[in-house]
Amino acid sequence: MQKHVKALGLSMALAVPQMATSADLEVTHWWTSGGEAAAVKEFAKAFNATGNNWVDGAIAGSGGTARPIIISRILGGDPMAATQLNHGRQAEELIEAGLMTDLTELAEKEGWKDIVNPSSLLDSCTFEGRIYCVPVNIHSGQWIWLSHGAFETAGLDVPADWNEFVAAAPKLEEAGILPLAMGQQGWQQNLAFGAITIGVAGIDAWRKVSVERDASAAAGPEYKAVFEAVAAARELARESNVQDWNQATNLVITNKAGGQIMGDWAQGEFQVAGQVAGKDYTCLPGLGINEILDTGGDAFYFPVVKDEETKKAQLELASLLISPEVQVAFNLKKGSLPVRGDIDLSSANDCMQKGLKILADGNVLPSGDQNLSPDTQTQIEDLMAEFWSSTMSAADAQEAYVAIIADSE
Amino acid sequence: MNQTNHSKRPPQLFKNLSAKIASIPMILTTMVVFVGGTTWTVVHSFTNSKLLPKLNFVGLDQYERLWSSRRWLISIENLAVFGFFSLILMMVIGFFLATLLDRKVRGENIFRTIFLYPFALSFIVTGLAWQWILNPDLGLQQVMHDLGWTSFEFNPLNSGDTVIYGLLIAAMWQGTGLIMVIMLAGLRGIDDDIWKAARVDGIGTVKTYIKIIIPMMRPVFVTALVIVASGIIKLYDLVVALTNGGPGLSSEVPAKYVINYMFRAQNLGQGFAASTMMLVTVAIILIPWAYLEFGGKDNG
C-alpha cells in the first residue's frame, strides 16, 4: 500500500512538468490566523512548484464574513479561480446554476472515491452524482485544550476529563489563573455548548435532539445536566474578556488560562507558538468523556472560468490539493486531519494521533450543518450568546432551547 | 400674466412641462425601487420564505416570533437608548462647538479640520480604532495605568450594561464634526446686522444666541436632525466593527437582526418582518413630524 502511494506521488511529480501551463490562479479563503496562514502557504508552495502562480486572496474575518463576498463575486460574473468553502449545502445553489466546475472526470481518474475517508466528505461534494469540490481537511469542534503551565502554577495535575477540570477550577482561580478562556462571540459559546452536550449528555440523547429534533428529549434530564454544566462553565469563563478565538487560545498558550473549548484548528496556534502536545499542552477530544468527533471541514470549489489555461491549472490544483504530500504538509500545519486514510502520519503529534484513532474507529457524528437548518442554528447561537454573557438560569435557557427545537423544521 | 388667459387656463398637467419630463426618471426610481421594493418586502414578511422568496402566506407568524425573540427586544431597547442620547448630545455638542468657532477664534481652520476629520473615516475604521482605544489591556486604561494612575478603570465594551455607551462615544466622535460644520454654516448665514442690533439693545451674547439666533436657525436644526436621525436608524457597521453585538446580545441593533436573519439564518420572512417593523417605527415618528413641518399652510 505504502509503496503504491509513493509510486503515485512519483508519477505525479513526473507528470507535472509536462502539463505545466503557468497560469495565475487567484484563490480565495479565510485562513488568516497564524497557524492557518502557515498551512495555506503549504498549498501555495506546492502549487508554485508546478510552474503556476498562486495569487493569494485571503479575506480577513470568519467564514461568515468571507462567504457572502465569495458568493457575490461568483454570482456577479467575476469569479476567482478557486475558493475555500465549507462543504455541505453552502454551494448547492451555485452548482445548480452551473457556476462551478465539474471535477468528476478527475476524481474518477484518481480514484477519490477509494481514498477519501470518511466517505461522507466526498458525498458532501457530490451533487446529483457529480463531484464539484475537493475536500482538504477534517475539522471537529469537540476538544478542550489545557495548559500544562497553568496547572503547574496552581500545583495541580493536568485533568483527564471535563469533570476533573471543573473540580480543579477553584484552585486555578486561587492561583490567579482564569479557569476557562472563552472568546465573547456567539459561535464560540455555541461551539462550547455543542462540545459539552456531547460530553455530558452522550451520543444517544444528542442524536434524539439534534437529528430527530425531539423536543421532549431536549426537556429531559440529560439536557438538564448539560445546561447546568454550561452554566458552571460560564462562571469559569466569567473573567474572560477576549473576542476572537485565537486570542482566547493565546491565553492558554501563555498560561494565563487553564483551558479552552475550541475546535482542532486551535492546534495550529499552539504549533506556531512552538509548543509541544503532551508536554506544553494537552488536548481532550469529546472533553475526555465521550471520545466522539464530528467531521466538518473545508473544501475547495473551482468556479467556471473562460480562459483555457486557467481551466487546466484549476484541475492541476485540484489534483494537487488531495495529493498525499500536500495533504500531509498542509494538515500538519493546520492541525486538522487529512481527508485520505492511506497516508503515513507518523510525524503527526499527540493530538492529531488521538483524532486519527477516533476517525479510524469510526466514532464520528454528522456536523451541525447537516442536521439543523441555518435558521435554527442562528437561534441557538443567539440563545447561547445571551446565556453566556448574562445571569440567565440554566432552567430558563433549557426552556428556551426546547422551544427552539420544537419550532425547528 | 394670468389675467390675459384667466378664462382658458392650460391644464395643470402641462405647466412646467420640461421640468416634469426631467423628473420622470427620479419618479420612476422612487416608485419602483422605494415604493415597489417596500411593498414587496412587506408582502413577503407575511410568508414563510426561507432562502428564496416564496408567496406562502402564514399570517402574522413571523411577527409573533419577532416580538417574542429576546434578541429583537434587546435590539429595540438598544436603539432607543442610543438614539435618545446621540440625538441630544450630538445636537448640543455640535451647536456648542460651532458657536465657539463662530466667536472668531484664532486658528479656526485647524479646529474645524480636527473636528471634522473623523467624519472622513468609515464606521468600520472608527469601530476598529475605538475597539483598540477602549480595550483595557491596550488602550486608554492601560495608558493611564502606565502613567501611574492605577485605579483608573474605563472598560465600557466588556460589560453588557455599559457597552451601548461605548458605542455612543465612538459614534459621537465620528459624527459630531459634521453637525458642527452644518451648524457653523447656519451661524455664518446670520446677518451681521442682527448682532449689531442686539448689541445696540444691550442683549448679552448668550441671550442673543438662545433668543434670537437659534430660532432663526430652525431650518439648519431640522437638516441636522434628519441627518442624525437617519444615522441612528441605519446603525449597523459601527456595531459590527466595534462589538459585533457582544458581549452576548447586549449591543445588538435592529439592522443587524435584519441582516443576520436574512442572510445567515437564511430566513427571509423573519428578516422582512423585522425590517417592516423598522419602517413602521420610522413612520410613526416621522409622519406626524413631517405633517407639522411641511403640511398645512406654507409658514415660510
XYZ file of C-alpha atoms in Angstrom:
709
model
C 0.000 0.000 0.000
C 2.688 2.407 1.099
C 4.721 1.652 -1.998
C 1.729 2.200 -4.178
C 1.182 5.633 -2.734
C 4.792 6.566 -3.233
C 4.629 5.448 -6.818
C 1.535 7.535 -7.321
C 3.273 10.541 -5.878
C 6.296 9.959 -8.061
C 4.308 9.578 -11.233
C 2.501 12.760 -10.437
C 5.718 14.601 -9.829
C 6.894 13.418 -13.216
C 3.651 14.241 -14.939
C 3.515 17.753 -13.643
C 6.227 19.376 -15.767
C 4.586 18.178 -18.973
C 1.290 19.810 -18.240
C 2.742 22.916 -16.656
C 0.905 25.861 -18.052
C 1.997 28.668 -15.792
C -1.299 30.345 -15.174
C -2.084 32.820 -12.412
C -4.729 31.391 -10.137
C -6.496 33.589 -7.659
C -7.519 31.545 -4.639
C -9.818 33.000 -2.003
C -10.039 31.691 1.555
C -10.491 32.946 5.099
C -7.480 31.337 6.707
C -5.811 34.317 8.325
C -4.737 33.360 11.855
C -1.090 32.427 12.364
C -1.469 28.656 12.124
C -3.934 28.897 9.255
C -1.735 31.189 7.230
C 1.215 28.860 7.713
C -0.895 25.968 6.450
C -2.175 27.756 3.391
C 1.398 28.639 2.483
C 1.983 24.906 2.026
C -0.647 24.885 -0.692
C 0.877 27.917 -2.370
C 4.369 26.495 -2.196
C 3.336 23.198 -3.757
C 1.324 24.912 -6.436
C 4.037 27.390 -7.354
C 6.413 24.444 -7.702
C 4.322 23.220 -10.633
C 5.212 26.388 -12.538
C 1.899 28.077 -11.878
C 1.354 31.091 -9.727
C -0.809 31.084 -6.593
C -2.355 34.521 -6.147
C -3.443 34.654 -2.538
C -6.876 36.137 -1.942
C -7.200 35.884 1.824
C -10.320 37.526 3.211
C -9.984 38.602 6.828
C -12.774 37.711 9.185
C -14.501 34.426 9.702
C -16.368 32.351 7.166
C -19.480 34.365 7.900
C -17.759 37.480 6.546
C -15.912 35.890 3.678
C -18.661 33.660 2.310
C -21.013 36.421 1.137
C -18.072 38.153 -0.567
C -17.042 34.974 -2.344
C -20.572 34.094 -3.405
C -21.363 37.581 -4.629
C -18.192 37.613 -6.731
C -19.135 34.329 -8.360
C -22.712 35.445 -8.953
C -21.542 38.824 -10.208
C -19.511 37.297 -13.013
C -16.084 37.984 -11.519
C -15.162 34.508 -10.298
C -11.868 33.659 -8.669
C -10.131 30.550 -9.970
C -10.589 28.578 -6.782
C -12.137 29.180 -3.400
C -12.485 27.679 0.032
C -15.991 26.894 1.266
C -17.236 24.556 3.939
C -18.751 21.619 2.214
C -22.286 20.845 2.955
C -25.089 22.786 1.487
C -23.498 26.214 1.092
C -22.638 25.924 -2.582
C -25.617 23.883 -3.693
C -27.394 26.713 -5.443
C -24.220 27.840 -7.197
C -23.736 24.334 -8.552
C -27.334 24.211 -9.698
C -26.819 27.444 -11.596
C -23.870 25.851 -13.433
C -21.276 28.182 -11.938
C -18.966 25.509 -10.533
C -16.536 23.301 -12.437
C -17.427 19.612 -12.593
C -14.472 17.622 -11.236
C -15.976 14.159 -11.763
C -13.580 13.131 -14.515
C -10.501 13.982 -12.486
C -11.993 12.342 -9.411
C -12.649 9.118 -11.288
C -9.214 9.103 -12.827
C -7.530 9.486 -9.469
C -9.978 7.266 -7.638
C -11.040 9.795 -4.989
C -13.885 7.506 -4.004
C -11.443 4.944 -2.664
C -9.061 7.290 -0.918
C -11.309 9.792 0.832
C -12.122 8.746 4.376
C -14.731 9.120 5.794
C -16.589 8.876 2.520
C -19.224 11.315 3.768
C -16.760 14.108 2.920
C -16.893 13.279 -0.759
C -20.659 12.830 -0.563
C -20.891 16.429 0.618
C -19.049 17.444 -2.545
C -21.369 15.420 -4.732
C -24.431 16.900 -6.307
C -26.693 14.724 -8.438
C -23.937 12.192 -8.890
C -21.265 14.673 -9.995
C -18.338 15.854 -7.910
C -17.785 19.586 -7.553
C -15.262 20.082 -4.796
C -12.074 18.772 -3.264
C -12.215 18.132 0.471
C -8.903 19.182 2.017
C -9.236 18.562 5.733
C -11.431 17.363 8.554
C -12.232 19.578 11.483
C -14.045 18.769 14.657
C -15.233 21.026 17.425
C -15.363 18.755 20.491
C -11.973 19.462 22.034
C -10.710 21.054 25.191
C -7.165 22.433 25.240
C -5.361 22.521 28.551
C -2.286 24.485 29.537
C 0.284 22.454 31.470
C 1.957 25.605 32.729
C -1.231 26.925 34.296
C -1.937 23.719 36.189
C 1.675 23.538 37.312
C 1.476 27.047 38.741
C -1.596 26.031 40.707
C 0.171 22.879 41.860
C -2.252 20.509 40.146
C -2.086 17.577 37.773
C -3.426 18.176 34.303
C -7.053 16.962 34.319
C -8.004 13.913 32.275
C -11.578 14.953 31.552
C -14.088 17.762 31.907
C -15.239 16.757 35.396
C -11.713 16.888 36.753
C -11.243 20.207 35.040
C -14.279 21.685 36.769
C -13.095 20.279 40.095
C -9.676 21.859 39.607
C -11.062 25.278 38.720
C -11.223 26.815 42.225
C -7.521 26.083 42.742
C -6.723 27.749 39.438
C -8.666 30.815 40.470
C -6.769 30.943 43.748
C -3.529 30.993 41.792
C -4.828 33.957 39.805
C -5.445 31.954 36.669
C -8.583 32.227 34.597
C -10.024 28.689 34.529
C -11.694 28.743 31.129
C -10.775 31.054 28.241
C -13.741 31.967 26.081
C -13.962 34.400 23.179
C -17.072 36.509 23.634
C -18.643 35.621 20.311
C -21.844 33.660 19.824
C -20.361 30.943 17.632
C -17.646 30.133 20.155
C -20.126 29.936 23.002
C -22.323 27.766 20.821
C -19.373 25.533 19.971
C -18.635 25.092 23.670
C -22.281 24.232 24.245
C -22.085 21.595 21.499
C -18.924 20.080 22.941
C -20.343 19.991 26.473
C -23.526 18.382 25.138
C -21.595 15.504 23.557
C -19.532 15.144 26.699
C -22.304 15.331 29.280
C -25.457 14.090 27.579
C -23.807 11.428 25.449
C -24.418 10.450 21.885
C -27.914 8.953 22.244
C -29.542 11.978 23.784
C -27.672 14.194 21.366
C -28.932 12.235 18.408
C -32.530 12.381 19.626
C -32.405 16.160 19.919
C -30.164 17.210 17.039
C -31.076 14.652 14.415
C -34.627 13.638 15.304
C -35.422 17.053 16.793
C -37.283 15.533 19.685
C -38.277 18.430 21.948
C -39.223 16.173 24.841
C -35.683 14.773 24.880
C -34.379 18.338 24.953
C -36.516 18.916 28.027
C -35.254 15.706 29.640
C -32.784 15.103 32.461
C -29.767 14.573 30.172
C -30.116 18.056 28.790
C -30.851 19.459 32.215
C -27.400 18.219 33.177
C -26.000 19.807 30.022
C -27.401 23.217 30.828
C -26.183 23.007 34.389
C -22.720 22.117 33.130
C -22.791 25.036 30.706
C -23.892 27.350 33.498
C -20.939 26.132 35.540
C -18.615 26.656 32.577
C -19.989 30.157 32.220
C -18.862 31.016 35.730
C -15.397 29.608 34.977
C -15.147 31.919 31.970
C -16.651 34.960 33.671
C -13.430 36.970 33.631
C -12.526 36.129 30.045
C -12.804 39.316 28.046
C -11.200 38.479 24.723
C -13.132 38.397 21.466
C -11.501 36.255 18.797
C -10.925 32.543 19.271
C -7.190 32.810 18.682
C -6.883 35.451 21.398
C -8.550 33.006 23.761
C -6.178 30.259 22.603
C -3.343 32.635 23.291
C -4.425 32.888 26.927
C -3.963 29.119 27.178
C -0.622 29.252 25.377
C 0.695 31.936 27.706
C -0.553 30.013 30.782
C -2.969 32.789 31.709
C -5.917 30.445 31.351
C -6.335 26.805 32.306
C -8.150 25.664 29.212
C -10.288 26.485 26.233
C -13.039 24.576 24.487
C -12.340 25.015 20.788
C -12.156 23.068 17.569
C -8.993 21.302 16.491
C -7.946 24.339 14.452
C -6.673 25.747 17.750
C -3.793 23.332 17.417
C -2.230 25.388 14.647
C -1.833 28.242 17.129
C -0.026 26.039 19.638
C 2.259 24.915 16.869
C 3.092 28.436 15.711
C 3.923 29.270 19.329
C 6.385 26.379 19.332
C 4.511 24.288 21.910
C 4.581 20.512 22.016
C 1.439 18.438 22.505
C 1.600 16.329 25.649
C 4.377 18.458 27.106
C 3.203 22.065 26.993
C -0.453 21.426 26.379
C -2.939 18.566 26.383
C -5.972 18.094 24.220
C -9.007 16.023 25.121
C -11.381 15.059 22.318
C -15.029 14.893 23.393
C -13.900 16.707 26.564
C -12.290 13.452 27.653
C -15.654 11.881 28.462
C -17.163 10.667 25.225
C -14.476 10.449 22.585
C -16.579 11.300 19.579
C -15.855 13.890 16.932
C -17.864 15.493 14.202
C -16.439 15.673 10.718
C -16.945 19.079 9.287
C -14.194 20.546 7.225
C -13.088 22.713 4.393
C -13.224 22.068 0.692
C -12.145 23.884 -2.414
C -14.512 24.732 -5.245
C -13.491 25.853 -8.698
C -15.809 28.391 -10.302
C -16.262 28.054 -14.060
C -13.919 30.402 -15.932
C -13.474 31.086 -19.638
C -9.707 31.042 -20.017
C -8.428 27.613 -21.159
C -5.038 27.958 -19.450
C -6.729 28.753 -16.175
C -9.066 25.809 -16.600
C -6.137 23.467 -16.977
C -4.424 24.980 -13.977
C -7.598 24.586 -11.914
C -7.583 20.833 -12.475
C -3.889 20.735 -11.651
C -4.584 22.490 -8.382
C -7.497 20.184 -7.606
C -5.351 17.120 -8.012
C -2.544 18.719 -6.040
C -4.726 19.578 -3.044
C -5.629 15.966 -2.424
C -2.215 14.518 -3.241
C -0.542 12.699 -0.315
C 2.452 15.024 0.140
C 0.382 18.171 0.165
C -2.219 16.624 2.450
C 0.448 15.752 4.988
C 2.227 19.119 4.812
C -0.966 21.129 4.984
C -2.704 19.244 7.756
C 0.361 19.075 9.980
C 0.492 22.863 9.928
C -3.245 23.364 10.203
C -3.768 20.853 12.985
C -6.631 19.276 11.109
C -6.965 15.676 9.993
C -6.210 14.662 6.403
C -9.039 13.531 4.170
C -7.341 10.399 2.965
C -6.919 7.361 5.139
C -3.985 5.938 3.204
C -1.167 8.261 4.143
C 1.525 7.977 6.727
C 1.070 10.470 9.524
C 3.548 9.077 11.994
C 5.051 12.541 12.139
C 1.768 13.895 13.479
C 1.709 14.976 17.100
C -0.105 13.566 20.086
C -3.365 15.418 19.437
C -3.639 14.508 15.798
C -2.936 10.869 16.645
C -5.875 10.927 19.050
C -8.069 12.371 16.339
C -6.853 9.865 13.751
C -7.603 6.988 16.090
C -11.153 8.171 16.724
C -11.602 8.578 12.987
C -10.248 5.105 12.301
C -12.609 3.662 14.932
C -15.496 5.356 13.188
C -16.626 7.330 16.253
C -17.908 10.200 14.162
C -21.120 12.125 14.106
C -22.580 14.378 11.463
C -21.734 18.043 11.997
C -24.374 20.609 12.896
C -24.638 21.863 9.324
C -26.111 18.592 8.235
C -28.788 18.388 10.931
C -30.259 21.735 11.804
C -31.265 24.498 9.413
C -29.239 27.712 9.494
C -32.299 29.413 10.969
C -32.427 27.067 13.957
C -28.662 27.246 14.360
C -28.780 31.029 14.455
C -31.487 30.940 17.109
C -29.447 28.564 19.254
C -26.404 30.757 18.760
C -28.379 33.813 19.874
C -29.556 31.928 22.942
C -26.027 30.880 23.796
C -24.654 34.386 23.262
C -27.179 35.704 25.743
C -26.841 32.835 28.181
C -23.058 33.059 28.435
C -22.952 36.791 28.981
C -25.845 37.141 31.418
C -27.018 35.503 34.612
C -29.862 33.647 32.902
C -30.623 30.460 34.849
C -29.946 27.022 33.390
C -33.655 26.161 33.611
C -34.683 29.255 31.634
C -32.091 28.548 28.989
C -33.250 24.958 28.675
C -36.831 26.106 28.305
C -35.858 28.498 25.505
C -33.822 25.740 23.894
C -36.757 23.323 23.977
C -38.929 25.957 22.290
C -36.363 26.407 19.503
C -36.081 22.654 18.924
C -39.881 22.300 18.927
C -40.169 25.060 16.318
C -37.414 23.758 14.063
C -38.219 22.374 10.665
C -49.765 87.129 -16.931
C -52.642 85.138 -15.515
C -55.002 87.944 -16.322
C -54.652 87.535 -20.082
C -55.845 83.935 -20.198
C -57.798 83.514 -16.997
C -60.803 82.353 -18.958
C -58.961 79.451 -20.555
C -56.125 78.201 -18.412
C -53.918 75.436 -19.881
C -54.359 72.127 -17.996
C -52.205 71.925 -14.867
C -50.522 68.829 -16.247
C -48.648 70.770 -18.909
C -47.430 73.509 -16.639
C -43.634 73.436 -16.428
C -43.654 70.570 -18.859
C -39.888 70.296 -19.308
C -39.283 70.169 -15.576
C -41.821 67.405 -15.245
C -40.270 65.391 -18.044
C -36.874 65.821 -16.467
C -38.098 64.426 -13.167
C -39.704 61.316 -14.686
C -36.630 59.108 -14.150
C -36.460 60.040 -10.491
C -40.174 59.497 -10.058
C -39.875 56.088 -11.686
C -36.942 55.182 -9.480
C -38.869 56.204 -6.404
C -41.935 54.277 -7.467
C -40.113 51.104 -8.460
C -37.231 50.992 -6.010
C -38.669 52.592 -2.892
C -42.405 52.099 -3.066
C -42.217 48.878 -5.071
C -39.406 47.391 -3.022
C -41.082 48.346 0.235
C -44.398 46.826 -0.806
C -42.661 43.644 -1.930
C -40.853 43.380 1.390
C -43.974 43.984 3.436
C -45.938 41.404 1.435
C -43.211 38.811 1.842
C -42.984 39.442 5.564
C -46.303 37.585 5.838
C -44.846 34.484 4.187
C -42.583 31.719 5.441
C -39.864 32.429 2.852
C -36.578 30.783 3.739
C -33.608 31.135 1.392
C -35.712 32.177 -1.591
C -38.777 34.422 -1.505
C -41.978 32.401 -1.829
C -45.579 33.525 -1.597
C -46.663 31.009 1.003
C -48.657 33.087 3.447
C -48.549 32.295 7.141
C -50.339 35.333 8.528
C -48.685 37.067 11.447
C -46.430 34.146 12.437
C -43.216 35.979 11.613
C -44.271 38.975 13.694
C -45.269 36.806 16.621
C -41.868 35.155 16.547
C -40.165 38.514 16.133
C -41.787 40.086 19.180
C -41.155 37.049 21.314
C -37.470 36.998 20.335
C -35.266 38.253 23.145
C -32.687 39.402 20.659
C -35.156 41.674 18.869
C -36.390 43.221 22.106
C -32.819 43.900 23.186
C -32.111 45.427 19.771
C -35.063 47.786 20.018
C -34.145 48.841 23.529
C -30.551 49.497 22.496
C -31.641 51.593 19.563
C -33.909 53.657 21.790
C -31.148 54.341 24.318
C -28.571 55.017 21.642
C -30.968 57.191 19.642
C -32.059 59.281 22.626
C -28.566 60.080 23.803
C -26.911 60.529 20.443
C -29.673 62.816 19.199
C -29.466 65.126 22.176
C -25.715 65.030 22.703
C -24.792 65.431 19.068
C -27.060 68.428 18.578
C -25.947 70.105 21.792
C -22.236 69.439 21.389
C -22.328 70.189 17.663
C -24.004 73.522 18.280
C -21.741 74.350 21.179
C -18.578 73.683 19.157
C -19.977 75.720 16.274
C -20.662 78.721 18.483
C -17.160 78.513 19.897
C -15.700 78.546 16.394
C -18.087 81.303 15.427
C -16.572 83.582 18.047
C -13.761 84.097 15.517
C -11.164 82.166 17.457
C -7.598 82.069 16.242
C -6.848 79.010 14.129
C -10.467 78.294 13.302
C -9.458 76.318 10.233
C -7.292 73.991 12.273
C -10.020 73.280 14.809
C -12.618 72.802 12.109
C -10.382 70.292 10.379
C -9.678 68.426 13.593
C -13.344 68.157 14.494
C -14.476 67.226 11.015
C -11.687 64.789 10.286
C -13.225 61.712 11.947
C -16.189 62.062 9.603
C -13.903 61.176 6.706
C -13.383 57.748 8.273
C -15.803 54.943 7.654
C -17.688 53.410 10.545
C -15.640 50.254 10.157
C -12.376 52.139 10.712
C -13.929 54.129 13.543
C -15.137 50.921 15.140
C -11.766 49.209 14.928
C -9.913 52.257 16.232
C -12.205 52.563 19.237
C -12.105 48.844 19.834
C -8.408 49.290 20.440
C -8.744 52.524 22.376
C -11.327 51.004 24.711
C -9.522 47.698 25.084
C -8.447 47.618 28.732
C -5.127 45.894 28.045
C -4.162 48.025 25.092
C -5.833 51.403 25.066
C -6.828 54.233 27.313
C -6.970 52.265 30.566
C -3.514 50.803 30.051
C -2.051 54.204 29.152
C -3.438 55.650 32.387
C -2.037 52.727 34.355
C 1.354 53.219 32.731
C 1.245 56.877 33.710
C 0.775 55.825 37.313
C -2.979 56.214 37.754
C -3.559 52.554 38.553
C -7.042 52.873 39.966
C -8.302 54.238 36.658
C -10.929 51.983 35.171
C -12.598 52.600 31.858
C -13.774 49.473 30.163
C -17.238 50.016 28.695
C -17.118 47.372 25.981
C -16.781 44.338 28.221
C -19.942 44.749 30.217
C -23.440 44.374 28.845
C -24.645 47.320 30.914
C -22.190 49.848 29.542
C -21.399 48.651 26.039
C -24.027 50.873 24.468
C -22.245 53.938 25.868
C -19.012 52.725 24.303
C -20.852 52.673 21.003
C -22.180 56.139 21.725
C -18.689 57.532 22.299
C -17.421 56.181 19.008
C -20.483 57.375 17.095
C -20.223 60.856 18.598
C -16.545 61.109 17.838
C -17.278 60.233 14.246
C -20.397 62.281 13.630
C -20.327 65.400 15.781
C -17.916 67.198 13.454
C -20.404 67.117 10.613
C -23.189 68.518 12.785
C -20.790 71.216 13.949
C -19.986 72.229 10.382
C -23.651 72.367 9.428
C -24.401 74.490 12.491
C -21.432 76.724 11.727
C -22.708 77.295 8.205
C -26.050 78.244 9.718
C -24.413 80.659 12.122
C -22.444 82.258 9.314
C -25.689 82.762 7.438
C -26.974 85.051 10.182
C -26.729 88.641 9.072
C -24.195 90.745 10.990
C -26.841 93.419 11.372
C -28.734 91.135 13.755
C -25.713 91.061 16.018
C -25.287 94.799 15.774
C -28.938 95.384 16.603
C -28.727 93.040 19.560
C -25.667 94.816 20.816
C -27.346 98.209 20.450
C -30.255 96.905 22.507
C -27.778 95.688 25.111
C -28.638 91.999 24.881
C -25.930 89.664 26.131
C -24.181 87.170 23.843
C -25.648 84.028 25.386
C -29.117 85.510 25.410
C -28.745 86.569 21.791
C -27.880 83.012 20.819
C -30.778 81.478 22.705
C -33.482 84.030 21.999
C -32.591 85.225 18.504
C -30.053 83.081 16.704
C -31.432 79.612 17.498
C -34.992 80.415 16.428
C -33.586 81.877 13.191
C -31.616 78.669 12.585
C -34.649 76.431 12.637
C -34.115 75.060 9.083
C -30.499 74.245 9.917
C -31.576 72.374 13.024
C -34.113 70.417 11.004
C -31.432 69.398 8.486
C -29.062 68.328 11.244
C -31.859 66.429 12.968
C -32.723 64.478 9.833
C -29.064 63.567 9.273
C -28.563 62.422 12.861
C -31.860 60.524 12.996
C -31.280 58.624 9.777
C -27.811 57.736 11.012
C -29.311 56.270 14.175
C -31.798 54.045 12.346
C -29.073 52.827 9.982
C -26.691 51.991 12.818
C -25.077 48.748 11.754
C -21.474 48.836 10.586
C -20.202 50.576 13.704
C -21.680 47.822 15.856
C -20.237 45.132 13.609
C -16.756 46.626 13.808
C -16.790 47.655 17.458
C -18.550 44.833 19.304
C -20.273 42.593 16.775
C -23.321 42.694 19.005
C -21.473 41.499 22.082
C -20.891 40.824 24.844
C -23.633 38.316 24.367
C -26.521 40.127 22.740
C -26.117 43.334 24.667
C -25.202 45.631 21.779
C -27.416 44.181 19.079
C -29.341 46.635 16.900
C -32.375 46.090 14.627
C -30.480 46.485 11.342
C -28.126 43.728 12.424
C -31.033 41.461 13.271
C -32.421 42.001 9.772
C -29.151 41.218 8.006
C -28.434 38.271 10.271
C -31.777 36.596 9.767
C -31.968 37.299 6.055
C -28.534 36.048 5.090
C -27.012 33.966 7.838
C -30.086 32.253 9.167
C -31.494 32.104 5.634
C -34.900 33.069 6.904
C -36.060 35.884 4.622
C -39.552 36.037 6.130
C -38.193 36.802 9.580
C -35.762 39.404 8.220
C -38.534 41.074 6.227
C -40.798 41.174 9.264
C -38.033 42.873 11.228
C -37.340 45.417 8.505
C -41.051 46.133 8.189
C -41.156 46.867 11.905
C -38.240 49.259 11.442
C -40.184 51.030 8.712
C -43.273 51.253 10.902
C -41.242 52.742 13.754
C -39.769 55.360 11.469
C -43.184 56.143 10.030
C -44.743 56.570 13.491
C -42.108 59.158 14.381
C -41.787 60.790 11.001
C -45.347 61.202 9.758
C -46.671 63.496 12.496
C -43.469 65.490 12.426
C -43.495 65.836 8.622
C -47.126 66.867 8.818
C -46.334 69.596 11.285
C -43.253 70.718 9.419
C -44.352 70.628 5.803
C -48.093 70.133 5.903
C -50.789 72.764 6.142
C -50.009 76.309 5.086
C -46.593 77.408 4.000
C -45.314 79.176 7.069
C -42.057 80.222 5.453
